[in-house]
Amino acid sequence: MADAWGKVLLFGEHSVVYGRPAVAVGVSPGTQAVARVSDDETVCIAPWGLTLGRKMEHKIADSVRVLCANLPFDTDRLSVDVTTHLPAGAGMGSSASLLVAVARAFADVRDVRLDDATLFDAVMAAEGVFHGTPSGLDHAAAMYGGALRFVRGRPPQMTPLAVGASIWLVVFQVAAGGDTGRLVGGVRERLGRHPSLEAPLLDAFGAVADAGVEALGAGDHARLGELMDINHGLLVALGVSTPALCAGCAEARAAGALGAKLTGAGGGGCLIALAPGPSEAEAMVAKVARSDYAARVVHVPQTDVRHA
Ligand code: PMV
């Protein structure tokens, strides 16, 4: 069985598209995939109730076709069964996680060793079907998990981060996710209307992300939470938050979160709230979650040296 992580973004969504650093945290379980040889060539995603022919006109089928076109081995006559623990298109990196898991499953069934650079580039091409011009952050997180500082580029800079003291994040899904491509386009238009603000705003995101790296490494949760609040404010400035996301962040703070922010592209989807500890995280879920707020606790363990 092939695996890929989900992710939440602690810092730097949107500004990462403009070359500023971002920080992602892997979410496990994310996605598992098992491939088999079959003439049907299907992609079955049971948790989402989807069975697609790989030749169908459907965004997921389209992206798998682009993925296959960029993999350096024969992917004809392969079907794949996918199990995902991530909500579709809600800011937790579901598409990137799916594509990484599918590529790894196809490589497994063909007995091919897929190197990281080839996998990264193939998923980058396939993610373009969903995002237009993805930064690569989502699938870097899907490949490596852990806590990761990412700067886009060719090649991108990916730095595994030390976590000075375990953190517990509560992920609340407050609405269906927005359209990432459209949200990224909206940010570009807004920045284009205020050219003198573009660099200072984006630099502020970058400074917050790097202060966040320090706070994460030092295990300084109070500082980390406040930086999440600041990052949320910057995302509001870019126009990607919604009243439901802002209200959800305020509710989480009132329920004891040290900080809260939307995570991912925004326009709906998920927010993350930093809990002081595991029992507080559960208490926050009980207090804030309701029928329309799906919740999940993500534990990021303390570590000095991160994943390979
Ligand atoms: O909501 P998601 O998981 O699609 O996150 C997208 C992150 C952005 O920075 C908004 C876009 C990107 O390509 O990095």
Short mmCIF file of N, CA, C and O in Angstrom, two decimals, residues 132-197:
data_model
loop_
_atom_site.label_atom_id
_atom_site.label_comp_id
_atom_site.label_asym_id
_atom_site.label_seq_id
_atom_site.Cartn_x
_atom_site.Cartn_y
_atom_site.Cartn_z
N GLY A 132 -3.98 25.68 -11.46
CA GLY A 132 -3.34 26.57 -12.43
C GLY A 132 -1.84 26.53 -12.27
O GLY A 132 -1.16 25.75 -12.92
N THR A 133 -1.32 27.36 -11.34
CA THR A 133 0.14 27.42 -11.15
C THR A 133 0.47 27.14 -9.68
O THR A 133 0.75 28.07 -8.93
N PRO A 134 0.44 25.88 -9.28
CA PRO A 134 0.69 25.57 -7.87
C PRO A 134 2.11 25.91 -7.44
O PRO A 134 3.04 25.83 -8.25
N SER A 135 2.27 26.27 -6.18
CA SER A 135 3.61 26.57 -5.68
C SER A 135 4.42 25.30 -5.48
O SER A 135 5.65 25.34 -5.46
N GLY A 136 3.73 24.16 -5.27
CA GLY A 136 4.43 22.92 -4.95
C GLY A 136 4.41 22.60 -3.46
O GLY A 136 4.77 21.49 -3.04
N LEU A 137 3.97 23.56 -2.66
CA LEU A 137 3.94 23.38 -1.21
C LEU A 137 3.08 22.20 -0.79
O LEU A 137 3.48 21.38 0.04
N ASP A 138 1.89 22.08 -1.38
CA ASP A 138 0.95 21.01 -0.98
C ASP A 138 1.56 19.64 -1.21
O ASP A 138 1.47 18.76 -0.36
N HIS A 139 2.17 19.44 -2.37
CA HIS A 139 2.65 18.08 -2.60
C HIS A 139 4.01 17.83 -1.95
O HIS A 139 4.35 16.69 -1.67
N ALA A 140 4.77 18.89 -1.66
CA ALA A 140 5.96 18.69 -0.83
C ALA A 140 5.53 18.16 0.54
O ALA A 140 6.10 17.19 1.06
N ALA A 141 4.49 18.78 1.10
CA ALA A 141 3.98 18.31 2.40
C ALA A 141 3.42 16.90 2.28
O ALA A 141 3.63 16.06 3.17
N ALA A 142 2.74 16.60 1.17
CA ALA A 142 2.18 15.25 0.97
C ALA A 142 3.28 14.20 0.88
O ALA A 142 3.11 13.07 1.31
N MET A 143 4.43 14.58 0.31
CA MET A 143 5.53 13.63 0.16
C MET A 143 6.28 13.40 1.47
O MET A 143 6.64 12.29 1.81
N TYR A 144 6.55 14.51 2.20
CA TYR A 144 7.49 14.40 3.33
C TYR A 144 6.84 14.44 4.71
O TYR A 144 7.43 13.97 5.68
N GLY A 145 5.67 15.06 4.84
CA GLY A 145 5.03 15.17 6.15
C GLY A 145 5.88 15.98 7.11
O GLY A 145 6.69 16.81 6.70
N GLY A 146 5.70 15.74 8.39
CA GLY A 146 6.45 16.48 9.41
C GLY A 146 6.16 17.96 9.34
O GLY A 146 5.15 18.40 8.78
N ALA A 147 7.05 18.75 9.91
CA ALA A 147 6.93 20.21 9.81
C ALA A 147 7.99 20.66 8.80
O ALA A 147 9.16 20.28 8.90
N LEU A 148 7.57 21.45 7.85
CA LEU A 148 8.41 21.72 6.68
C LEU A 148 8.37 23.21 6.33
O LEU A 148 7.29 23.80 6.22
N ARG A 149 9.57 23.82 6.18
CA ARG A 149 9.63 25.18 5.63
C ARG A 149 9.86 25.03 4.13
O ARG A 149 10.72 24.27 3.70
N PHE A 150 9.07 25.78 3.34
CA PHE A 150 9.10 25.61 1.88
C PHE A 150 9.22 26.96 1.21
O PHE A 150 8.50 27.90 1.56
N VAL A 151 10.13 27.04 0.22
CA VAL A 151 10.20 28.23 -0.63
C VAL A 151 10.15 27.74 -2.07
O VAL A 151 10.96 26.87 -2.47
N ARG A 152 9.21 28.26 -2.86
CA ARG A 152 9.07 27.74 -4.22
C ARG A 152 10.31 28.09 -5.06
O ARG A 152 11.02 29.05 -4.75
N GLY A 153 10.52 27.34 -6.12
CA GLY A 153 11.67 27.60 -6.99
C GLY A 153 12.02 26.33 -7.72
O GLY A 153 11.40 25.29 -7.52
N ARG A 154 13.00 26.42 -8.60
CA ARG A 154 13.45 25.24 -9.32
C ARG A 154 14.92 25.02 -9.05
O ARG A 154 15.74 25.71 -9.66
N PRO A 155 15.32 24.16 -8.15
CA PRO A 155 14.44 23.35 -7.31
C PRO A 155 13.91 24.17 -6.13
O PRO A 155 14.51 25.18 -5.76
N PRO A 156 12.81 23.73 -5.53
CA PRO A 156 12.30 24.43 -4.34
C PRO A 156 13.23 24.19 -3.15
O PRO A 156 13.98 23.23 -3.13
N GLN A 157 13.17 25.10 -2.18
CA GLN A 157 13.90 24.86 -0.91
C GLN A 157 12.95 24.18 0.06
O GLN A 157 11.88 24.73 0.34
N MET A 158 13.34 23.03 0.57
CA MET A 158 12.49 22.33 1.53
C MET A 158 13.34 22.00 2.75
O MET A 158 14.33 21.28 2.63
N THR A 159 12.97 22.55 3.89
CA THR A 159 13.76 22.35 5.10
C THR A 159 12.90 21.70 6.18
O THR A 159 11.92 22.30 6.63
N PRO A 160 13.25 20.47 6.59
CA PRO A 160 12.54 19.86 7.71
C PRO A 160 12.77 20.69 8.97
O PRO A 160 13.89 21.14 9.20
N LEU A 161 11.74 20.88 9.75
CA LEU A 161 11.86 21.77 10.92
C LEU A 161 11.85 20.99 12.23
O LEU A 161 11.13 20.00 12.37
N ALA A 162 12.63 21.48 13.18
CA ALA A 162 12.57 20.94 14.54
C ALA A 162 11.31 21.51 15.22
O ALA A 162 10.92 22.64 14.97
N VAL A 163 10.71 20.68 16.06
CA VAL A 163 9.55 21.11 16.84
C VAL A 163 9.97 21.01 18.30
O VAL A 163 10.19 19.91 18.81
N GLY A 164 10.10 22.16 18.96
CA GLY A 164 10.68 22.20 20.31
C GLY A 164 9.80 21.58 21.37
O GLY A 164 10.29 21.07 22.38
N ALA A 165 8.50 21.64 21.18
CA ALA A 165 7.55 21.02 22.11
C ALA A 165 6.31 20.64 21.31
O ALA A 165 5.88 21.41 20.44
N SER A 166 5.78 19.46 21.56
CA SER A 166 4.60 18.96 20.82
C SER A 166 3.53 20.02 20.68
O SER A 166 3.30 20.79 21.63
N ILE A 167 2.88 20.05 19.54
CA ILE A 167 1.72 20.96 19.43
C ILE A 167 0.48 20.17 19.04
O ILE A 167 0.56 19.11 18.41
N TRP A 168 -0.67 20.69 19.46
CA TRP A 168 -1.96 20.12 19.11
C TRP A 168 -2.76 21.19 18.38
O TRP A 168 -2.98 22.29 18.91
N LEU A 169 -3.10 20.86 17.15
CA LEU A 169 -3.90 21.78 16.34
C LEU A 169 -5.28 21.17 16.16
O LEU A 169 -5.40 19.97 15.90
N VAL A 170 -6.30 22.00 16.30
CA VAL A 170 -7.64 21.52 15.97
C VAL A 170 -8.01 22.10 14.61
O VAL A 170 -7.89 23.32 14.40
N VAL A 171 -8.37 21.21 13.70
CA VAL A 171 -8.78 21.65 12.36
C VAL A 171 -10.30 21.64 12.33
O VAL A 171 -10.93 20.61 12.59
N PHE A 172 -10.89 22.78 12.07
CA PHE A 172 -12.35 22.86 11.93
C PHE A 172 -12.67 23.14 10.47
O PHE A 172 -12.13 24.10 9.90
N GLN A 173 -13.52 22.32 9.89
CA GLN A 173 -13.98 22.64 8.54
C GLN A 173 -15.29 23.41 8.67
O GLN A 173 -16.31 22.86 9.08
N VAL A 174 -15.26 24.69 8.34
CA VAL A 174 -16.43 25.54 8.59
C VAL A 174 -17.35 25.63 7.37
O VAL A 174 -18.48 26.10 7.48
N ALA A 175 -16.86 25.22 6.21
CA ALA A 175 -17.67 25.32 4.98
C ALA A 175 -17.00 24.47 3.91
O ALA A 175 -15.87 23.99 4.10
N ALA A 176 -17.69 24.31 2.80
CA ALA A 176 -17.03 23.68 1.64
C ALA A 176 -15.88 24.59 1.23
O ALA A 176 -15.92 25.80 1.46
N GLY A 177 -14.87 24.00 0.63
CA GLY A 177 -13.68 24.78 0.25
C GLY A 177 -13.94 25.70 -0.93
O GLY A 177 -14.84 25.47 -1.73
N GLY A 178 -13.14 26.77 -1.02
CA GLY A 178 -13.20 27.65 -2.18
C GLY A 178 -12.40 27.07 -3.33
O GLY A 178 -11.73 26.04 -3.18
N ASP A 179 -12.47 27.74 -4.47
CA ASP A 179 -11.73 27.29 -5.66
C ASP A 179 -10.33 27.91 -5.60
O ASP A 179 -10.18 29.14 -5.74
N THR A 180 -9.32 27.07 -5.39
CA THR A 180 -7.96 27.58 -5.16
C THR A 180 -7.49 28.46 -6.32
O THR A 180 -6.95 29.56 -6.09
N GLY A 181 -7.71 28.00 -7.57
CA GLY A 181 -7.25 28.77 -8.72
C GLY A 181 -7.87 30.17 -8.74
O GLY A 181 -7.19 31.17 -9.00
N ARG A 182 -9.17 30.22 -8.44
CA ARG A 182 -9.87 31.51 -8.46
C ARG A 182 -9.38 32.42 -7.31
O ARG A 182 -9.20 33.62 -7.48
N LEU A 183 -9.15 31.81 -6.16
CA LEU A 183 -8.68 32.60 -5.01
C LEU A 183 -7.28 33.15 -5.27
O LEU A 183 -6.99 34.31 -4.97
N VAL A 184 -6.41 32.32 -5.85
CA VAL A 184 -5.06 32.79 -6.16
C VAL A 184 -5.14 33.93 -7.20
O VAL A 184 -4.44 34.94 -7.08
N GLY A 185 -6.05 33.79 -8.17
CA GLY A 185 -6.25 34.85 -9.17
C GLY A 185 -6.77 36.13 -8.53
O GLY A 185 -6.36 37.24 -8.89
N GLY A 186 -7.68 35.99 -7.57
CA GLY A 186 -8.24 37.15 -6.86
C GLY A 186 -7.17 37.90 -6.09
O GLY A 186 -7.16 39.14 -6.05
N VAL A 187 -6.25 37.16 -5.48
CA VAL A 187 -5.15 37.81 -4.75
C VAL A 187 -4.28 38.59 -5.73
O VAL A 187 -3.89 39.74 -5.48
N ARG A 188 -4.00 37.97 -6.88
CA ARG A 188 -3.16 38.65 -7.88
C ARG A 188 -3.81 39.96 -8.32
O ARG A 188 -3.15 41.00 -8.43
N GLU A 189 -5.13 39.91 -8.53
CA GLU A 189 -5.83 41.14 -8.95
C GLU A 189 -5.78 42.19 -7.85
O GLU A 189 -5.54 43.37 -8.10
N ARG A 190 -6.03 41.78 -6.60
CA ARG A 190 -6.03 42.74 -5.50
C ARG A 190 -4.64 43.38 -5.35
O ARG A 190 -4.53 44.60 -5.22
N LEU A 191 -3.60 42.56 -5.41
CA LEU A 191 -2.25 43.12 -5.28
C LEU A 191 -1.95 44.05 -6.47
O LEU A 191 -1.31 45.10 -6.31
N GLY A 192 -2.47 43.66 -7.64
CA GLY A 192 -2.25 44.48 -8.84
C GLY A 192 -2.89 45.86 -8.73
O GLY A 192 -2.42 46.83 -9.32
N ARG A 193 -3.97 45.95 -7.94
CA ARG A 193 -4.63 47.26 -7.77
C ARG A 193 -3.88 48.14 -6.78
O ARG A 193 -4.15 49.33 -6.68
N HIS A 194 -2.95 47.53 -6.02
CA HIS A 194 -2.22 48.31 -5.00
C HIS A 194 -0.73 47.99 -5.09
O HIS A 194 -0.15 47.41 -4.18
N PRO A 195 -0.10 48.37 -6.23
CA PRO A 195 1.28 47.92 -6.46
C PRO A 195 2.25 48.32 -5.35
O PRO A 195 3.18 47.58 -5.04
N SER A 196 2.02 49.48 -4.73
CA SER A 196 2.99 49.91 -3.70
C SER A 196 2.85 49.08 -2.43
O SER A 196 3.75 49.09 -1.58
N LEU A 197 1.74 48.35 -2.28
CA LEU A 197 1.56 47.53 -1.06
C LEU A 197 2.04 46.10 -1.25
O LEU A 197 2.19 45.36 -0.28
#
